[in-house]
């Protein structure tokens, strides 16, 4: 086979050679061609698709090469005993005269042209001898004779070579040589049965070389005829059998030559008949089981190659016909006339051997007789076995020459002219080949073995790969594919032969990949079967460490699961058990593991087809009457991708399914950015409506199967059934849906009350032209006949009426006849197919006819009519398709399917992403569930990488298409895998802060566990980097898990408290976390040992601290820190602050949901046992009776507040919820830690500042809540409260006015001013209020403001201590110490407070005017508070404050707005202000509060009293109480003189009185009675009073004093001015 193997050189790339090296013989030609093969002119060959398009250069003369091949063959023949004495002419070669003169016209030529004129053998020999004169002369010259003196020169095989050599002499261009003449001698050898296998092989090698070296080109003369002759020769090759190896070499040569012919330059010139013969020859070799395995496989490879070429031709035929498939079909019918037919090959094992076996088998009689291969096939098919010997089939070969069985009359002459043009092969031969291959797949044909089917499947697969779309465009081929091919394939996939199954699945996949546009229902049937087979109906096993909620989306069973079969309550044959129906392929059954793997591979290959699953979704899931194939396939892949699926399949199945699932997701992710194409495709909105309608129908049908009336009512309520009271409308729905239980339907429509519905239902059937049994079969295919006889009778009655409604069919008398006949058919059906009835007891035809005697209108039915009915029922039971237990089940289902293809809509094939959103929304649950389960159970990095990519792509798709539910669930799954969101908060009592490399690291239980879990770290990075980042606006319910992660990270110091602070809108320090135990490892020696570790442990135990973390724990913590550093938390927070209000509300609600319920406050009160040691948390002693501090609560409140105050839209959306949460914390302050309450108050006030105009929040309510805090809580929360109040008071003016007019505001700040740390802030608030322009001081808050200022002024009394110390130091001549900063601040605040108090006097007139109060009430309401406050501060122990108070009091008293002649209320300044003030000053305790400075204050008070009296003297003179007031002043002066203070008052009081007396005298108010009798009383009383404590003063001022008045028996009654209790300063009460 060396020469044959050289054919591999066909595939080498050839190149042109230079003209150098051309032989002298070539140079003598007329011209030099453009293309040379090593100097020998060979013109360029045609056929660009040929394997020879890349030419092989040869280094010898082509003519010499052919001559050499002739000599090689003839030499081999002469070595054979049969030709040992032949003439030497074949070696020497014949004369070239005939070639030069033109075509031969010998008698033999005429014979070959017209076989009918062929002479006898003897005449033929004589003619041959006389024709070749040169050969005769050469024989005589060399004296070569045969046996007994007879010459062998006339041997036709040898002489043909001699003639060819003679014709080749002088040939300059082999391209111009006649091809039939060139091939003729070699073809004779091939067809001769007298040649041996080696000789035949040499002839085949020679022809193969001619093609390989381009000696036969497209332009060669009569190439078409030559190709036909060559095809006929090799397909009818005969030779003597020798050893099997040599024989099979010949067959291999034939196979290779057939490949060369089809792929060579003349391949497309072969006719349809030639191609069919060649294909039949190849198939016979493939199927001949007596051939070696190698040969059969080689034949299969050759057939595959040839089929590639043939079906490639199909595409060119389309181009030639301009894409008009109908025109091509018409042309094909005209070409073959319907006569072209290939016979299917047989195996030779269970039938007679085909032709090729007879060729190579010595026992075959056809070899010895030289039988024709094609005829041998016909004979073999009639033969029962090889042992049967027959006569020679070749009847024209009885008289052989020299043992040769070659009859030259059957071999066309090279000079035969082509009478008619041979049409190149086209659709007829391709269609015939396709038909034969499809028929080989027939699963019930026992003559076809599985090996033959596998071979046919491989060839069909190649055909579909090459020209699948073209096959679908030709109606004849498409019809074969849609019907027979699919039918056979879908039955073969149920085979238990794994090789057959693999090939069947492969072909089915290729068929769907290339022709699915015409296979809508076939594809549904195939995929439904795969889903039913592969989807396990077992629970997913629980594994420790995997939360079941992660994989709850994996479906337990596919949606296409049918209802359980109806029970045989009718008495007819028992329905087939499920396992038997599974064998029939009606349902998926348990398949072997390797079969499951093959099916999974097939599904994976289908899912890799671009848009395949999307097309399933559009064409099936979105159609009402179709299965949800897309959802079922995704669910199938999801379930089988779980590791446990390997227990009932193979270990390859889970990764295969996972790969397919990830490929499905990746396909959608890759085209997210593609431009959506809408034109020419279904409207997505329409598909959504169809899916919604489909869901309603499925739900309604399920209800109908449980309760028909309820189902119809439900469907009517949703508009599926237009009118539930209209039988026609109801029947139309029931007839049109395939989801209804046939058993329930039969029982429902057969009820008496539903007879109108039954009649309407039967109106949808057309029984025209059908026998009664055929009509009944159609009817009972729609529903199951009920078991009750009355119901059956009702159905049969209506059926009989319907059957005869238009006209009584021929042979039927009336409808009553139909009624009886129908009943008889039902009985016959039960009798024939009931397994409980013995065969001998079954009804015979005679019995059946006897039962119907005389019932046809008194006559009998036609015997043939009854015969046909009997045979039909006997051979094919009338029963529901899914209850058949034989081949009829599939045949019936297939028939129904083909009927539905006419009405089914076309399969939409597309390449667009407009349906991806709906498809992903329908299928994401099982995908995400599987990814989660696999991620939790995987152990290989490659799996992690693929799953991580899958999660990322799912998140991208969900975010892009706004499938928020999917995105939320992805977040939930990943968050669960991270282990950072446990249901119970981790313990933080052992948290230890470690100083390492100049940075602080918090070692905690959470950090250590997280740092050790690679899976959790990977999930965390995917969650924050791939899912959350940039998708914040699309998250809805997923925020809950994210918040839990953040809280755990925050409480364990794994997320900085300042992270969100940089984005915070709140000016507040970071949230404090409980101070942990701190360990400083910097500078520590690296040496460590047992003693050191033991010492560290003992020291920690003694100090009641947690043990120091180990190096491993520290390393794990650092891993956790590094992982979290890779998460873009900063970016996420930035994006969150820019979220629209709606998604921000979802985040905020998730935050608030993490707060403790009000019914279970965030504290646990534990009563410690007696004698128990103090507990410490994080190194700090804890009081078990106080609430614990949870920083996560503060974190939640702060984030929520920050989001709520972001802008007006956010405030309006989420402000109310945040406000309620904050108020609940404050109201429940007793159950919350003070730090939580204090921050909550600040957040609440910040929210108030931002949302004061919103109806859900009111300042008085909030201030009342704050003021309701107990003193202890207020003190602890003082600073945050004041910070919030400051923010509000610097907010909008309406808010400032509302707060300033709220009493709780003033009570709050008055309660906080006593706290040293808060005093300054409170005072700043007061200053802001007092300085606000326009002023916010009103009648409602006037007194509150004065009281608050008075409190600050009073607090300044602490400065007296410092003043007295300085006095003592000065007396001792010591250095005076500076005032303490704290005291200095208090004094400063007090002085400013006093100043602001008197400044308020300027507001009094306006306030009085606005109040509309009576004069007295108004004076009491607005002037009295100022005077009381200033009077109070006039006795303040601090001198600076007293001086400022006296100054302010004086200014206030001298205010021009105070007094008026129109009223006398102002006169109360003496009795309610000045007099009580002086009395207070006279008290010893007041005096001793500042012994050195209080005497000066008394002088100031006396001076002030006198000054005020003189200032208002004119107005007082008109007042009736002038005398009593003056006398009271004198009494006060008397008490001051006698207070025992010393020289200061003794000097100041007389001087002041002198001034008053002189002013009064000058004004005429004080004059002797003689001068002014009207004021005599005033004169007298003044003189008397002065004489008591200043004797002689009056005389001194008035030198001529009057005579003392007579002493009356009763002293004059002087009206006393009494002081009320409230006039006394507050400190004195």
Tab-separated table of C-alpha atoms in Angstrom, residues 40 94 116 130 151 193 308 336 371 461 477 616 691 736 740 753 913 924 1000 1036 1040 1082 1095 1121 1156 1177 1272 1402 1424:
chain	number	residue	atom	x	y	z
A	40	UNK	CA	6.507	19.473	-18.413
A	94	UNK	CA	1.426	-0.353	-30.703
A	116	UNK	CA	-26.475	-4.758	-30.401
A	130	UNK	CA	-6.485	-7.454	-38.163
A	151	UNK	CA	-0.373	-16.235	-30.649
A	193	UNK	CA	-12.857	-10.714	-13.042
A	308	UNK	CA	-18.718	16.573	2.774
A	336	UNK	CA	-34.330	11.821	-12.135
A	371	UNK	CA	-20.065	-11.600	-11.202
A	461	UNK	CA	-23.646	14.569	11.241
A	477	UNK	CA	-34.583	17.251	2.188
A	616	UNK	CA	-36.054	28.786	23.664
A	691	UNK	CA	-46.099	34.908	29.696
A	736	UNK	CA	-57.381	24.218	22.653
A	740	UNK	CA	-56.015	19.727	30.958
A	753	UNK	CA	-75.642	19.080	33.435
A	913	UNK	CA	-30.336	41.165	23.464
A	924	UNK	CA	-31.744	33.714	37.723
A	1000	UNK	CA	-3.033	49.641	65.603
A	1036	UNK	CA	-33.451	47.099	47.375
A	1040	UNK	CA	-30.014	44.327	55.184
A	1082	UNK	CA	6.787	47.471	69.340
A	1095	UNK	CA	4.288	35.072	82.496
A	1121	UNK	CA	-7.462	43.706	57.330
A	1156	UNK	CA	-33.618	46.537	68.582
A	1177	UNK	CA	-15.912	44.363	79.540
A	1272	UNK	CA	-28.349	62.191	85.190
A	1402	UNK	CA	-35.293	98.524	75.499
A	1424	UNK	CA	-40.581	93.317	86.994
